[in-house]
Amino acid sequence: MQVREAMSSEVLVVGPEHTLRQAARMMSARRVGSAVVIDPDSEGVGIMTERDVLNAIGAGLDPDVERTGAHLTWDVVYAGPDWTVEEAAAAMARGGFRHLVVLDGREVAGVISVRDLMRVWARQHAAAAV
């Protein structure tokens, strides 16, 4: 199975000037563990995860003051939509992260998470058991 078949194509996008609280509220409302951060003044795409929010708050930082741009990963490992889910899982395991931004060319096509991989593998296992 390819990443395009397993990824979430409805991606939460925030800007680098959103506060951590704003990002956390949007992530909570959408029931997602990450938000893609696009800064129109820079190249590339970053990702903000629930762990980034947790680390900032755990360090005593004010979520109403801190901006997403200061607490995200710009050095992102991107997946391609044609990757297999096994390739995505291997990249996550190597990097120690739970989300991959999926790029189709230079455009964000989606996000694939460990939860997406588990869903796919559970369905495949159930189908194989029949």
N, CA and C atoms as an extended XYZ file, in Angstrom:
390
Properties=species:S:1:pos:R:3:atomname:S:1:resname:S:1:resid:I:1 pbc="F F F"
N         0.839       -1.179        0.000 N   MET     1
C         0.000        0.000        0.000 CA  MET     1
C         0.884        1.242        0.000 C   MET     1
N         0.438        2.251       -0.716 N   GLN     2
C         1.198        3.499       -0.800 CA  GLN     2
C         0.726        4.510        0.245 C   GLN     2
N         1.623        5.429        0.569 N   VAL     3
C         1.334        6.483        1.540 CA  VAL     3
C         0.080        7.262        1.159 C   VAL     3
N        -0.118        7.545       -0.140 N   ARG     4
C        -1.283        8.341       -0.551 CA  ARG     4
C        -2.593        7.687       -0.134 C   ARG     4
N        -2.592        6.362        0.005 N   GLU     5
C        -3.804        5.645        0.390 CA  GLU     5
C        -4.031        5.642        1.898 C   GLU     5
N        -3.006        5.921        2.676 N   ALA     6
C        -3.097        5.847        4.132 CA  ALA     6
C        -3.049        7.210        4.820 C   ALA     6
N        -2.540        8.219        4.139 N   MET     7
C        -2.319        9.525        4.774 CA  MET     7
C        -3.634       10.275        4.990 C   MET     7
N        -3.559       11.261        5.853 N   SER     8
C        -4.652       12.213        6.036 CA  SER     8
C        -4.397       13.360        5.064 C   SER     8
N        -5.326       13.573        4.158 N   SER     9
C        -5.115       14.633        3.171 CA  SER     9
C        -5.658       15.986        3.638 C   SER     9
N        -6.483       15.992        4.668 N   GLU    10
C        -6.952       17.256        5.239 CA  GLU    10
C        -5.957       17.652        6.322 C   GLU    10
N        -5.086       18.574        5.975 N   VAL    11
C        -3.961       18.941        6.831 CA  VAL    11
C        -4.262       20.254        7.544 C   VAL    11
N        -3.996       20.274        8.836 N   LEU    12
C        -4.090       21.512        9.595 CA  LEU    12
C        -2.833       22.323        9.301 C   LEU    12
N        -3.013       23.538        8.822 N   VAL    13
C        -1.892       24.420        8.506 CA  VAL    13
C        -1.983       25.652        9.406 C   VAL    13
N        -0.871       25.976       10.050 N   VAL    14
C        -0.781       27.182       10.862 CA  VAL    14
C         0.429       27.983       10.405 C   VAL    14
N         0.444       29.226       10.810 N   GLY    15
C         1.580       30.086       10.492 CA  GLY    15
C         2.546       30.157       11.659 C   GLY    15
N         3.734       30.653       11.424 N   PRO    16
C         4.753       30.720       12.481 CA  PRO    16
C         4.413       31.728       13.575 C   PRO    16
N         3.452       32.608       13.334 N   GLU    17
C         3.087       33.617       14.336 CA  GLU    17
C         1.897       33.211       15.202 C   GLU    17
N         1.298       32.056       14.921 N   HIS    18
C         0.253       31.573       15.822 CA  HIS    18
C         0.883       31.284       17.184 C   HIS    18
N         0.133       31.509       18.254 N   THR    19
C         0.647       31.149       19.572 CA  THR    19
C         0.525       29.639       19.751 C   THR    19
N         1.252       29.134       20.729 N   LEU    20
C         1.150       27.705       21.019 CA  LEU    20
C        -0.275       27.340       21.427 C   LEU    20
N        -0.937       28.218       22.175 N   ARG    21
C        -2.315       27.934       22.579 CA  ARG    21
C        -3.237       27.865       21.358 C   ARG    21
N        -3.070       28.791       20.423 N   GLN    22
C        -3.897       28.753       19.219 CA  GLN    22
C        -3.679       27.456       18.448 C   GLN    22
N        -2.422       27.070       18.294 N   ALA    23
C        -2.113       25.826       17.578 CA  ALA    23
C        -2.695       24.630       18.317 C   ALA    23
N        -2.536       24.605       19.645 N   ALA    24
C        -3.058       23.487       20.437 CA  ALA    24
C        -4.579       23.412       20.341 C   ALA    24
N        -5.248       24.548       20.371 N   ARG    25
C        -6.718       24.547       20.243 CA  ARG    25
C        -7.148       23.997       18.892 C   ARG    25
N        -6.461       24.421       17.830 N   MET    26
C        -6.821       23.936       16.493 CA  MET    26
C        -6.541       22.440       16.361 C   MET    26
N        -5.411       21.996       16.916 N   MET    27
C        -5.087       20.573       16.863 CA  MET    27
C        -6.127       19.776       17.637 C   MET    27
N        -6.515       20.267       18.789 N   SER    28
C        -7.517       19.584       19.607 CA  SER    28
C        -8.869       19.538       18.897 C   SER    28
N        -9.282       20.659       18.327 N   ALA    29
C       -10.577       20.718       17.630 CA  ALA    29
C       -10.611       19.763       16.442 C   ALA    29
N        -9.491       19.628       15.755 N   ARG    30
C        -9.422       18.742       14.583 CA  ARG    30
C        -9.068       17.309       14.958 C   ARG    30
N        -8.726       17.103       16.239 N   ARG    31
C        -8.341       15.774       16.743 CA  ARG    31
C        -7.141       15.215       15.986 C   ARG    31
N        -6.121       16.070       15.840 N   VAL    32
C        -4.877       15.676       15.178 CA  VAL    32
C        -3.706       15.969       16.107 C   VAL    32
N        -2.616       15.279       15.884 N   GLY    33
C        -1.440       15.434       16.723 CA  GLY    33
C        -0.361       16.304       16.126 C   GLY    33
N        -0.670       16.946       14.985 N   SER    34
C         0.341       17.793       14.355 CA  SER    34
C        -0.324       18.858       13.504 C   SER    34
N         0.456       19.885       13.237 N   ALA    35
C         0.042       20.943       12.316 CA  ALA    35
C         1.231       21.271       11.429 C   ALA    35
N         0.978       21.430       10.164 N   VAL    36
C         2.019       21.854        9.228 CA  VAL    36
C         2.160       23.365        9.369 C   VAL    36
N         3.396       23.811        9.441 N   VAL    37
C         3.665       25.241        9.585 CA  VAL    37
C         4.304       25.735        8.295 C   VAL    37
N         3.628       26.686        7.688 N   ILE    38
C         4.137       27.281        6.452 CA  ILE    38
C         4.443       28.743        6.733 C   ILE    38
N         5.691       29.106        6.512 N   ASP    39
C         6.130       30.484        6.695 CA  ASP    39
C         6.313       31.093        5.309 C   ASP    39
N         5.475       32.058        4.942 N   PRO    40
C         5.591       32.634        3.608 CA  PRO    40
C         6.916       33.347        3.353 C   PRO    40
N         7.657       33.643        4.425 N   ASP    41
C         8.930       34.344        4.277 CA  ASP    41
C        10.135       33.416        4.217 C   ASP    41
N         9.894       32.106        4.242 N   SER    42
C        11.031       31.190        4.180 CA  SER    42
C        10.710       30.033        3.252 C   SER    42
N        11.749       29.291        2.920 N   GLU    43
C        11.596       28.097        2.089 CA  GLU    43
C        11.253       26.921        2.982 C   GLU    43
N        10.492       26.018        2.469 N   GLY    44
C        10.234       24.783        3.188 CA  GLY    44
C         8.996       24.809        4.047 C   GLY    44
N         8.759       23.658        4.636 N   VAL    45
C         7.581       23.420        5.452 CA  VAL    45
C         8.051       22.827        6.768 C   VAL    45
N         7.500       23.309        7.871 N   GLY    46
C         7.820       22.759        9.181 CA  GLY    46
C         6.636       22.002        9.735 C   GLY    46
N         6.849       21.352       10.864 N   ILE    47
C         5.763       20.631       11.523 CA  ILE    47
C         5.806       20.918       13.014 C   ILE    47
N         4.635       21.131       13.571 N   MET    48
C         4.464       21.340       15.013 CA  MET    48
C         3.670       20.154       15.518 C   MET    48
N         4.185       19.484       16.522 N   THR    49
C         3.493       18.324       17.053 CA  THR    49
C         3.040       18.578       18.484 C   THR    49
N         2.173       17.694       18.954 N   GLU    50
C         1.716       17.798       20.333 CA  GLU    50
C         2.892       17.728       21.299 C   GLU    50
N         3.927       16.995       20.931 N   ARG    51
C         5.116       16.898       21.785 CA  ARG    51
C         5.829       18.251       21.864 C   ARG    51
N         5.865       19.011       20.774 N   ASP    52
C         6.476       20.342       20.804 CA  ASP    52
C         5.740       21.253       21.782 C   ASP    52
N         4.416       21.185       21.768 N   VAL    53
C         3.602       21.992       22.694 CA  VAL    53
C         3.873       21.540       24.126 C   VAL    53
N         3.871       20.237       24.349 N   LEU    54
C         4.107       19.679       25.674 CA  LEU    54
C         5.478       20.091       26.209 C   LEU    54
N         6.505       20.007       25.385 N   ASN    55
C         7.852       20.387       25.817 CA  ASN    55
C         7.930       21.857       26.201 C   ASN    55
N         7.278       22.726       25.427 N   ALA    56
C         7.309       24.159       25.728 CA  ALA    56
C         6.604       24.462       27.049 C   ALA    56
N         5.436       23.875       27.225 N   ILE    57
C         4.692       24.122       28.464 CA  ILE    57
C         5.420       23.487       29.644 C   ILE    57
N         5.971       22.304       29.449 N   GLY    58
C         6.741       21.649       30.504 CA  GLY    58
C         7.962       22.449       30.929 C   GLY    58
N         8.487       23.243       30.013 N   ALA    59
C         9.640       24.096       30.323 CA  ALA    59
C         9.219       25.411       30.982 C   ALA    59
N         7.903       25.572       31.220 N   GLY    60
C         7.410       26.772       31.901 CA  GLY    60
C         7.140       27.950       30.992 C   GLY    60
N         7.123       27.726       29.685 N   LEU    61
C         6.877       28.825       28.757 CA  LEU    61
C         5.384       29.124       28.668 C   LEU    61
N         5.059       30.366       28.375 N   ASP    62
C         3.668       30.819       28.316 CA  ASP    62
C         3.079       30.511       26.942 C   ASP    62
N         2.071       29.635       26.864 N   PRO    63
C         1.496       29.266       25.570 CA  PRO    63
C         0.744       30.408       24.883 C   PRO    63
N         0.458       31.466       25.636 N   ASP    64
C        -0.208       32.629       25.035 CA  ASP    64
C         0.783       33.629       24.460 C   ASP    64
N         2.058       33.422       24.743 N   VAL    65
C         3.109       34.324       24.270 CA  VAL    65
C         3.987       33.636       23.223 C   VAL    65
N         4.330       32.388       23.486 N   GLU    66
C         5.231       31.655       22.592 CA  GLU    66
C         4.587       31.397       21.242 C   GLU    66
N         5.377       31.546       20.183 N   ARG    67
C         4.905       31.373       18.806 CA  ARG    67
C         5.332       30.021       18.256 C   ARG    67
N         4.530       29.485       17.384 N   THR    68
C         4.829       28.172       16.810 CA  THR    68
C         6.178       28.166       16.102 C   THR    68
N         6.525       29.284       15.473 N   GLY    69
C         7.777       29.361       14.725 CA  GLY    69
C         9.011       29.085       15.556 C   GLY    69
N         8.903       29.257       16.878 N   ALA    70
C        10.044       29.028       17.761 CA  ALA    70
C        10.062       27.615       18.342 C   ALA    70
N         9.029       26.828       18.052 N   HIS    71
C         8.908       25.522       18.704 CA  HIS    71
C         8.520       24.418       17.729 C   HIS    71
N         9.056       24.456       16.554 N   LEU    72
C         8.697       23.433       15.585 CA  LEU    72
C         9.935       22.859       14.955 C   LEU    72
N         9.717       21.856       14.170 N   THR    73
C        10.807       21.209       13.461 CA  THR    73
C        10.813       21.699       12.027 C   THR    73
N        11.894       22.382       11.636 N   TRP    74
C        12.051       22.797       10.240 CA  TRP    74
C        12.800       21.738        9.455 C   TRP    74
N        13.618       20.969       10.164 N   ASP    75
C        14.410       19.918        9.523 CA  ASP    75
C        13.543       18.666        9.418 C   ASP    75
N        12.567       18.724        8.546 N   VAL    76
C        11.534       17.695        8.437 CA  VAL    76
C        11.952       16.623        7.431 C   VAL    76
N        11.634       15.382        7.762 N   VAL    77
C        11.766       14.294        6.802 CA  VAL    77
C        10.423       14.203        6.093 C   VAL    77
N        10.452       14.354        4.798 N   TYR    78
C         9.222       14.327        4.017 CA  TYR    78
C         9.046       12.967        3.358 C   TYR    78
N         7.801       12.535        3.281 N   ALA    79
C         7.471       11.311        2.546 CA  ALA    79
C         6.894       11.712        1.203 C   ALA    79
N         7.021       10.831        0.244 N   GLY    80
C         6.366       11.024       -1.047 CA  GLY    80
C         5.082       10.207       -1.085 C   GLY    80
N         4.106       10.646       -1.825 N   PRO    81
C         2.839        9.898       -1.890 CA  PRO    81
C         2.998        8.503       -2.479 C   PRO    81
N         4.076        8.273       -3.238 N   ASP    82
C         4.315        6.968       -3.841 CA  ASP    82
C         5.120        6.036       -2.941 C   ASP    82
N         5.581        6.521       -1.782 N   TRP    83
C         6.265        5.655       -0.842 CA  TRP    83
C         5.322        4.541       -0.411 C   TRP    83
N         5.885        3.415       -0.027 N   THR    84
C         5.066        2.383        0.603 CA  THR    84
C         4.889        2.744        2.080 C   THR    84
N         3.862        2.179        2.698 N   VAL    85
C         3.678        2.441        4.125 CA  VAL    85
C         4.837        1.862        4.926 C   VAL    85
N         5.456        0.812        4.410 N   GLU    86
C         6.630        0.250        5.077 CA  GLU    86
C         7.797        1.233        5.051 C   GLU    86
N         7.990        1.931        3.935 N   GLU    87
C         9.050        2.950        3.859 CA  GLU    87
C         8.762        4.085        4.840 C   GLU    87
N         7.507        4.491        4.948 N   ALA    88
C         7.143        5.556        5.889 CA  ALA    88
C         7.403        5.107        7.326 C   ALA    88
N         7.018        3.876        7.644 N   ALA    89
C         7.243        3.360        8.998 CA  ALA    89
C         8.734        3.290        9.314 C   ALA    89
N         9.530        2.865        8.349 N   ALA    90
C        10.979        2.783        8.559 CA  ALA    90
C        11.569        4.172        8.792 C   ALA    90
N        11.119        5.173        8.039 N   ALA    91
C        11.612        6.543        8.222 CA  ALA    91
C        11.231        7.068        9.604 C   ALA    91
N        10.016        6.774       10.056 N   MET    92
C         9.587        7.201       11.387 CA  MET    92
C        10.434        6.527       12.463 C   MET    92
N        10.682        5.237       12.301 N   ALA    93
C        11.473        4.502       13.291 CA  ALA    93
C        12.900        5.034       13.341 C   ALA    93
N        13.501        5.285       12.170 N   ARG    94
C        14.873        5.817       12.123 CA  ARG    94
C        14.965        7.182       12.785 C   ARG    94
N        13.982        8.039       12.511 N   GLY    95
C        14.030        9.403       13.029 CA  GLY    95
C        13.445        9.575       14.415 C   GLY    95
N        12.715        8.582       14.894 N   GLY    96
C        12.121        8.680       16.222 CA  GLY    96
C        10.958        9.653       16.284 C   GLY    96
N        10.188        9.726       15.213 N   PHE    97
C         9.037       10.625       15.219 CA  PHE    97
C         7.785        9.895       14.762 C   PHE    97
N         6.627       10.549       14.980 N   ARG    98
C         5.345        9.890       14.755 CA  ARG    98
C         4.544       10.471       13.600 C   ARG    98
N         5.082       11.469       12.936 N   HIS    99
C         4.374       12.103       11.815 CA  HIS    99
C         5.352       12.382       10.674 C   HIS    99
N         4.889       12.207        9.458 N   LEU   100
C         5.645       12.597        8.275 CA  LEU   100
C         4.770       13.507        7.418 C   LEU   100
N         5.327       14.627        7.012 N   VAL   101
C         4.648       15.479        6.047 CA  VAL   101
C         4.831       14.830        4.675 C   VAL   101
N         3.744       14.738        3.930 N   VAL   102
C         3.790       14.134        2.599 CA  VAL   102
C         3.801       15.259        1.568 C   VAL   102
N         4.867       15.308        0.771 N   LEU   103
C         4.976       16.318       -0.278 CA  LEU   103
C         4.811       15.665       -1.639 C   LEU   103
N         4.023       16.306       -2.466 N   ASP   104
C         3.882       15.914       -3.870 CA  ASP   104
C         4.516       17.051       -4.662 C   ASP   104
N         5.752       16.851       -5.058 N   GLY   105
C         6.529       17.969       -5.620 CA  GLY   105
C         6.879       18.908       -4.488 C   GLY   105
N         6.432       20.150       -4.589 N   ARG   106
C         6.662       21.145       -3.530 CA  ARG   106
C         5.406       21.419       -2.724 C   ARG   106
N         4.333       20.720       -3.048 N   GLU   107
C         3.037       20.953       -2.390 CA  GLU   107
C         2.788       19.935       -1.277 C   GLU   107
N         2.209       20.410       -0.171 N   VAL   108
C         1.826       19.514        0.915 CA  VAL   108
C         0.598       18.729        0.468 C   VAL   108
N         0.756       17.408        0.410 N   ALA   109
C        -0.348       16.544       -0.004 CA  ALA   109
C        -1.062       15.940        1.194 C   ALA   109
N        -0.381       15.862        2.327 N   GLY   110
C        -0.985       15.264        3.503 CA  GLY   110
C         0.019       15.045        4.607 C   GLY   110
N        -0.428       14.328        5.621 N   VAL   111
C         0.410       13.918        6.741 CA  VAL   111
C         0.085       12.456        7.008 C   VAL   111
N         1.107       11.662        7.235 N   ILE   112
C         0.897       10.278        7.638 CA  ILE   112
C         1.461       10.114        9.039 C   ILE   112
N         0.684        9.478        9.890 N   SER   113
C         1.073        9.314       11.286 CA  SER   113
C         1.156        7.837       11.648 C   SER   113
N         1.711        7.585       12.800 N   VAL   114
C         1.754        6.216       13.311 CA  VAL   114
C         0.334        5.673       13.422 C   VAL   114
N        -0.603        6.505       13.824 N   ARG   115
C        -2.006        6.075       13.914 CA  ARG   115
C        -2.521        5.613       12.551 C   ARG   115
N        -2.163        6.327       11.490 N   ASP   116
C        -2.569        5.912       10.138 CA  ASP   116
C        -1.986        4.550        9.795 C   ASP   116
N        -0.717        4.347       10.129 N   LEU   117
C        -0.061        3.065        9.850 CA  LEU   117
C        -0.722        1.929       10.630 C   LEU   117
N        -1.048        2.183       11.877 N   MET   118
C        -1.704        1.156       12.686 CA  MET   118
C        -3.066        0.786       12.107 C   MET   118
N        -3.800        1.782       11.653 N   ARG   119
C        -5.114        1.540       11.051 CA  ARG   119
C        -4.983        0.660        9.816 C   ARG   119
N        -4.022        0.993        8.954 N   VAL   120
C        -3.797        0.220        7.729 CA  VAL   120
C        -3.417       -1.209        8.064 C   VAL   120
N        -2.458       -1.385        8.967 N   TRP   121
C        -1.987       -2.726        9.282 CA  TRP   121
C        -3.056       -3.548        9.990 C   TRP   121
N        -3.889       -2.903       10.832 N   ALA   122
C        -4.975       -3.637       11.494 CA  ALA   122
C        -5.975       -4.153       10.447 C   ALA   122
N        -6.298       -3.306        9.472 N   ARG   123
C        -7.219       -3.730        8.407 CA  ARG   123
C        -6.615       -4.860        7.571 C   ARG   123
N        -5.330       -4.740        7.239 N   GLN   124
C        -4.681       -5.789        6.456 CA  GLN   124
C        -4.638       -7.105        7.231 C   GLN   124
N        -4.373       -7.019        8.514 N   HIS   125
C        -4.318       -8.222        9.339 CA  HIS   125
C        -5.703       -8.865        9.438 C   HIS   125
N        -6.727       -8.052        9.619 N   ALA   126
C        -8.089       -8.575        9.697 CA  ALA   126
C        -8.499       -9.233        8.387 C   ALA   126
N        -8.133       -8.607        7.263 N   ALA   127
C        -8.469       -9.160        5.948 CA  ALA   127
C        -7.746      -10.480        5.698 C   ALA   127
N        -6.505      -10.561        6.160 N   ALA   128
C        -5.718      -11.773        5.965 CA  ALA   128
C        -6.246      -12.923        6.826 C   ALA   128
N        -6.892      -12.597        7.948 N   ALA   129
C        -7.400      -13.608        8.861 CA  ALA   129
C        -8.703      -14.251        8.345 C   ALA   129
N        -9.326      -13.608        7.384 N   VAL   130
C       -10.608      -14.130        6.869 CA  VAL   130
C       -10.394      -15.226        5.861 C   VAL   130
